[in-house]
mmCIF file of C-alpha atoms in Angstrom:
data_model
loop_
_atom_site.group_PDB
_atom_site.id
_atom_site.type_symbol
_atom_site.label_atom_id
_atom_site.label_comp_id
_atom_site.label_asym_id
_atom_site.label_seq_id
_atom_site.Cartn_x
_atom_site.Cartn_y
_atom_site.Cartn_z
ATOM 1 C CA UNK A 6 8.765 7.584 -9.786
ATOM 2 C CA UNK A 7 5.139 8.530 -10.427
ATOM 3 C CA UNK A 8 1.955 6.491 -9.950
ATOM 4 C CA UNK A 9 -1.136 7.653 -12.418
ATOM 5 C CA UNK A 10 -4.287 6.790 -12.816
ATOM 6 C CA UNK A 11 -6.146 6.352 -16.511
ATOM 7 C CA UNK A 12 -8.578 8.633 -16.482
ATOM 8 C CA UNK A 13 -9.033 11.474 -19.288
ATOM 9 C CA UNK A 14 -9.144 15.154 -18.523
ATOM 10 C CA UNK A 15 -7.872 17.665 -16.505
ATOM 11 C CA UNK A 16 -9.221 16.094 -13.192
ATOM 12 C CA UNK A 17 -6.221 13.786 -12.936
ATOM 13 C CA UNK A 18 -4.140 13.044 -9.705
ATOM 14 C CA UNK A 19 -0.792 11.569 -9.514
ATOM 15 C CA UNK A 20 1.310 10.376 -6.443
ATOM 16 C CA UNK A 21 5.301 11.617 -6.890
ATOM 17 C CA UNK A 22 7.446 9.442 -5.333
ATOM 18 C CA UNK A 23 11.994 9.625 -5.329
ATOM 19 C CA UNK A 24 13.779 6.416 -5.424
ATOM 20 C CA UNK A 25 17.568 6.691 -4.325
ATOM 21 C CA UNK A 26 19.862 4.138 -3.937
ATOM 22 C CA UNK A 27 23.249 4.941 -2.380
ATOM 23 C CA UNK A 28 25.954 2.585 -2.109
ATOM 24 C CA UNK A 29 28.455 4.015 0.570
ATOM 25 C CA UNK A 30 32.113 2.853 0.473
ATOM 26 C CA UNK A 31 33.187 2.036 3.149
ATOM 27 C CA UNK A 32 36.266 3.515 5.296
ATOM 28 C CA UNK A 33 39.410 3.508 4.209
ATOM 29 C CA UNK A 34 42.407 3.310 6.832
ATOM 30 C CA UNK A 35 44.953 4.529 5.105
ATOM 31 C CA UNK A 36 47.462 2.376 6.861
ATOM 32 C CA UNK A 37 45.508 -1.108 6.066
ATOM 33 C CA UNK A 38 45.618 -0.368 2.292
ATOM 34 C CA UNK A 39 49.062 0.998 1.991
ATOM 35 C CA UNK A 40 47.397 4.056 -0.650
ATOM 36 C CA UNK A 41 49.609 5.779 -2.148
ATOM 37 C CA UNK A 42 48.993 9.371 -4.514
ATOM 38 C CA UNK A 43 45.787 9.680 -5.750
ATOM 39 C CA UNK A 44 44.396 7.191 -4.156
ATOM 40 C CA UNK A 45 45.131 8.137 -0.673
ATOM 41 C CA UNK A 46 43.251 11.739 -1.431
ATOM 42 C CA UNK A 47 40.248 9.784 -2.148
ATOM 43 C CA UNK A 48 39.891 7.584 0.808
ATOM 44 C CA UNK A 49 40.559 10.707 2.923
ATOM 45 C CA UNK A 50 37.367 12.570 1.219
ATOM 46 C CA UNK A 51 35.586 9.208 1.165
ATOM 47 C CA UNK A 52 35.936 9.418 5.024
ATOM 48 C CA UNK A 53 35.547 13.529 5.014
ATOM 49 C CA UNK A 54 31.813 12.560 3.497
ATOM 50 C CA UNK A 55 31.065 9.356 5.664
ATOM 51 C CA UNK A 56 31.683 11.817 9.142
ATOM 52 C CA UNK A 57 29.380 14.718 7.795
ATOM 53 C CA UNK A 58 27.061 11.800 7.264
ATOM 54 C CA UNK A 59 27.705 10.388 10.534
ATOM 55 C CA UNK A 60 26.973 14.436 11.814
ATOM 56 C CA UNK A 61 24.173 14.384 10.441
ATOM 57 C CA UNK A 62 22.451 10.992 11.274
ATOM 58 C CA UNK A 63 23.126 12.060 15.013
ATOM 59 C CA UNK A 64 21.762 15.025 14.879
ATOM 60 C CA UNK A 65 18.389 13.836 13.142
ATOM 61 C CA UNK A 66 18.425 10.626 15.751
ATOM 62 C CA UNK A 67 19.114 13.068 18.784
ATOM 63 C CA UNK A 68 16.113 15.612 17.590
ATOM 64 C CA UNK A 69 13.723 12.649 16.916
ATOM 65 C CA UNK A 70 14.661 11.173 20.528
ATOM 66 C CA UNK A 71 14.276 14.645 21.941
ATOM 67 C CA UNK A 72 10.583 14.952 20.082
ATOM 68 C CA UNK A 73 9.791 11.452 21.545
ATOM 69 C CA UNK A 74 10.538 13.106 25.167
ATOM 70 C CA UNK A 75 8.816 16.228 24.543
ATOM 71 C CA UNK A 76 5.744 14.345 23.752
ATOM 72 C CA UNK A 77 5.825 11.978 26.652
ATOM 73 C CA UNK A 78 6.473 15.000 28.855
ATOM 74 C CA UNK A 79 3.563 16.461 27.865
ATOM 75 C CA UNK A 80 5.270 19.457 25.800
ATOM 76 C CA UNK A 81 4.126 20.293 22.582
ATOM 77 C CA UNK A 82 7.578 21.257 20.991
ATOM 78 C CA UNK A 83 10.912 20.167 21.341
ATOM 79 C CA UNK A 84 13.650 22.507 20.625
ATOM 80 C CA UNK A 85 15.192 21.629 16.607
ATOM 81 C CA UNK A 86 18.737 21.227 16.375
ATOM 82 C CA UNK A 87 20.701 21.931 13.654
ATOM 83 C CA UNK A 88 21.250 19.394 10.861
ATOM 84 C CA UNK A 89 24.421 19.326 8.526
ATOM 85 C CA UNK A 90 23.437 18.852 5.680
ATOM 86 C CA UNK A 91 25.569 21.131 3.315
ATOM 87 C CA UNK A 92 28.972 19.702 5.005
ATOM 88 C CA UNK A 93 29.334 17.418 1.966
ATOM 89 C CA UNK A 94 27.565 16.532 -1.442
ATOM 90 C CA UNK A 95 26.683 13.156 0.044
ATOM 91 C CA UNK A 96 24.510 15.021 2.819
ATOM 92 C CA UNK A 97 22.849 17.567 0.340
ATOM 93 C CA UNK A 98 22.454 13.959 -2.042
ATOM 94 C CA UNK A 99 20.674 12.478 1.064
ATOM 95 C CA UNK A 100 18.458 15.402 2.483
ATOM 96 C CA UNK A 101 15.256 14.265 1.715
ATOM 97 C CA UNK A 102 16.256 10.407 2.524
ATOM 98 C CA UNK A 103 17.046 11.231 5.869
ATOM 99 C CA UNK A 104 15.106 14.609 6.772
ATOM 100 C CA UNK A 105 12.267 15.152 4.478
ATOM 101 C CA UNK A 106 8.960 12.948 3.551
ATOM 102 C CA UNK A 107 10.800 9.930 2.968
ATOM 103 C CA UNK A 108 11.191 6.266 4.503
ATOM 104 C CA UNK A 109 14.557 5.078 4.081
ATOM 105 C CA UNK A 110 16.134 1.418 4.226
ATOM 106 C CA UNK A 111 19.766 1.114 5.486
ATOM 107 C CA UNK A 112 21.554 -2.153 4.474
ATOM 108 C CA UNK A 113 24.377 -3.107 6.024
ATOM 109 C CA UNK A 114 26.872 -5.390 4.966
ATOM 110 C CA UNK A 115 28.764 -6.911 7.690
ATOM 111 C CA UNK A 116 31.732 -9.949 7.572
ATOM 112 C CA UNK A 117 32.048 -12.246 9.880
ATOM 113 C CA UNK A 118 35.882 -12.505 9.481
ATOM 114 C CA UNK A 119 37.935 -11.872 12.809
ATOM 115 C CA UNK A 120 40.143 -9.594 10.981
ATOM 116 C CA UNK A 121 37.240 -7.255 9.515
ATOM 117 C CA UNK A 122 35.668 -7.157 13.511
ATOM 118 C CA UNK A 123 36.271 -3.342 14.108
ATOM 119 C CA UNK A 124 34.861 -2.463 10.396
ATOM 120 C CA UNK A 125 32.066 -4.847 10.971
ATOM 121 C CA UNK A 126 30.921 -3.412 14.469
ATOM 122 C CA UNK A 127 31.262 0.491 13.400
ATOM 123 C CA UNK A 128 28.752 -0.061 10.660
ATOM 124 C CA UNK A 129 26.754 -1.772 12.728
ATOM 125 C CA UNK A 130 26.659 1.248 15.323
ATOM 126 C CA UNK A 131 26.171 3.424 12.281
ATOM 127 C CA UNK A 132 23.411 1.568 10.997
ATOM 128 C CA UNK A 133 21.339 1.145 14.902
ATOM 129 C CA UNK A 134 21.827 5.240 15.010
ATOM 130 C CA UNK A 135 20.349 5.713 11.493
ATOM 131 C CA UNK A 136 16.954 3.650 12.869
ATOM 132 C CA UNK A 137 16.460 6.002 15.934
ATOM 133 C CA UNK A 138 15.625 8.665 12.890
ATOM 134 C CA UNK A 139 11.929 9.121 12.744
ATOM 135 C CA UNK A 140 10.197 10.850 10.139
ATOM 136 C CA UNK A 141 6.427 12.054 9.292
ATOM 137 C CA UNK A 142 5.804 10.095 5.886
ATOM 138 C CA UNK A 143 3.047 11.423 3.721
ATOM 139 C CA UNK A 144 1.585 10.362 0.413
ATOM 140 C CA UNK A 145 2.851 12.852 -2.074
ATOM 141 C CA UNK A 146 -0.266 13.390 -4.252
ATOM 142 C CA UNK A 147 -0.502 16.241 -6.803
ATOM 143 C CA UNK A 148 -3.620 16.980 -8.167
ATOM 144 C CA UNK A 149 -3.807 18.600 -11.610
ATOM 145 C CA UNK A 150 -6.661 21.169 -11.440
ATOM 146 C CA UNK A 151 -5.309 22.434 -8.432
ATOM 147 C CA UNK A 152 -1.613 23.243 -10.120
ATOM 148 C CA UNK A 153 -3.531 24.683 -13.521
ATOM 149 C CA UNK A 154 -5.204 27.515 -11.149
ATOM 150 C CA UNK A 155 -2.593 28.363 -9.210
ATOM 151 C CA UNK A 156 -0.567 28.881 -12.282
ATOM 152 C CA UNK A 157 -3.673 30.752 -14.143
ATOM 153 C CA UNK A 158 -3.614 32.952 -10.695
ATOM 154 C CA UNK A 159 0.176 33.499 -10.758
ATOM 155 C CA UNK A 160 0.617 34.673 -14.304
ATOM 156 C CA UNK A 161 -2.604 36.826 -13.934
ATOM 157 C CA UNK A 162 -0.848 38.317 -11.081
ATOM 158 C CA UNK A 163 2.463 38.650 -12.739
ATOM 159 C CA UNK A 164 0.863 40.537 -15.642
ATOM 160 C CA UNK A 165 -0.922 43.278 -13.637
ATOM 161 C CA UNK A 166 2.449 44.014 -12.133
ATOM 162 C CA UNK A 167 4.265 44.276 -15.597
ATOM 163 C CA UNK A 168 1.304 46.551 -16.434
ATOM 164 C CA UNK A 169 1.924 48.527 -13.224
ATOM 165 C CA UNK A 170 5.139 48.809 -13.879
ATOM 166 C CA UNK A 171 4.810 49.844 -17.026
ATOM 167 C CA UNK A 172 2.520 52.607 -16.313
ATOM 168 C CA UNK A 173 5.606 53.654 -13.820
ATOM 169 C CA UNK A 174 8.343 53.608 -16.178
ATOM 170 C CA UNK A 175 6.361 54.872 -18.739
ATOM 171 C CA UNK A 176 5.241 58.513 -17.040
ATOM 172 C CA UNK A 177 1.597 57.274 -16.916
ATOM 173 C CA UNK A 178 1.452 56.182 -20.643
ATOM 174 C CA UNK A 179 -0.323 52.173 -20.556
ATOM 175 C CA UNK A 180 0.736 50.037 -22.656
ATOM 176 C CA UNK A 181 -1.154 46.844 -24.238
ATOM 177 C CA UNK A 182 -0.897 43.904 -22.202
ATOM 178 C CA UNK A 183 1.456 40.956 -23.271
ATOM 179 C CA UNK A 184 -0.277 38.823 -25.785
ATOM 180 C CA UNK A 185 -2.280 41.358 -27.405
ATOM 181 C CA UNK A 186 -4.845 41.085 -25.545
ATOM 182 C CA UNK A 187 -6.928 44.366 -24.796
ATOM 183 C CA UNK A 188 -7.830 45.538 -21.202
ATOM 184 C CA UNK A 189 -11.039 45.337 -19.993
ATOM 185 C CA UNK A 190 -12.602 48.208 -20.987
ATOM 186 C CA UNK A 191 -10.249 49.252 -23.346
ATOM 187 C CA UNK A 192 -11.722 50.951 -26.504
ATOM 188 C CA UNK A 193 -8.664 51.140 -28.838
#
């Protein structure tokens, strides 16, 4: 998602936002849904992915309650824990939801059937640990002449060390630049 404004030339800023929506199954007990073959392999890695999740949502909520502490006690760091994030694709998919510059919205669907009760209370424990996360949201804002210099400073980098290079492979011999473009100085 980006956000410009209408203004000509190269002073232009944009803000960069990423919209994800995720819609995670839910868990499947083997036993309840009598899955058979093919079927049964993909509840089990449907639960494989909704544990690493789990990992890593209580990891994230125990390092943002440990930050909170830290701060009251008048520490300036907390010690980071490690995150899981390449346990599954679903973690890697949800990196910068959960960890990075983000705010994220959990929904949780719930039943009020008797029979669903167990279900319906472990998503709500999953969803109460996801809001203990806190993260440090800024605006995302990339400015245009800023990224045109940079990249005028990188490639005028990058060519005086193919030229240096050059001048090494070559036994001293310099060769034009790229472009054909003379050096400064250069009377060929």
């Amino acid at each position: 998602v980006e956000k410009r404004q209408r203004t000509i030339g190269l002073s232009e800023s944009y803000k960069i936002g990423k919209l994800s929506l995720i819609d995670l199954a839910g868990s499947e007990r083997a036993s309840a849904t009598d899955n058979r073959g093919a079927r049964l392999v993909e509840g089990a890695n449907i639960n494989r992915s909704l544990l690493a999740l789990a990992n890593c949502i209580n990891a994230l909520a125990s390092e943002s309650e440990a930050l909170q502490r830290a701060g009251r006690n008048g520490r300036r760091r907390a010690r980071q824990s490690f995150v899981p994030y390449r346990d599954s694709k679903l973690t890697r998919l949800l990196k910068d939801s959960f960890g990075g510059n983000c705010r994220t919205v959990m929904i949780t669907n719930i039943s009020p059937a008797g029979n669903q009760f167990e279900e319906t209370l472990n998503s709500l424990k999953y969803a109460n640990r996801a809001k203990d996360i806190k993260t440090k949201v800024e605006q995302n804002v990339v400015d245009v002449d800023q990224h045109v210099s940079q990249y005028q400073n990188i490639i005028r980098d990058l060519k005086a060390e193919v030229q240096e290079l050059k001048s090494k492979l070559g036994g001293g011999l310099v060769f034009p630049p790229i472009g054909g473009a003379r050096p400064p100085g250069g009377d060929d």
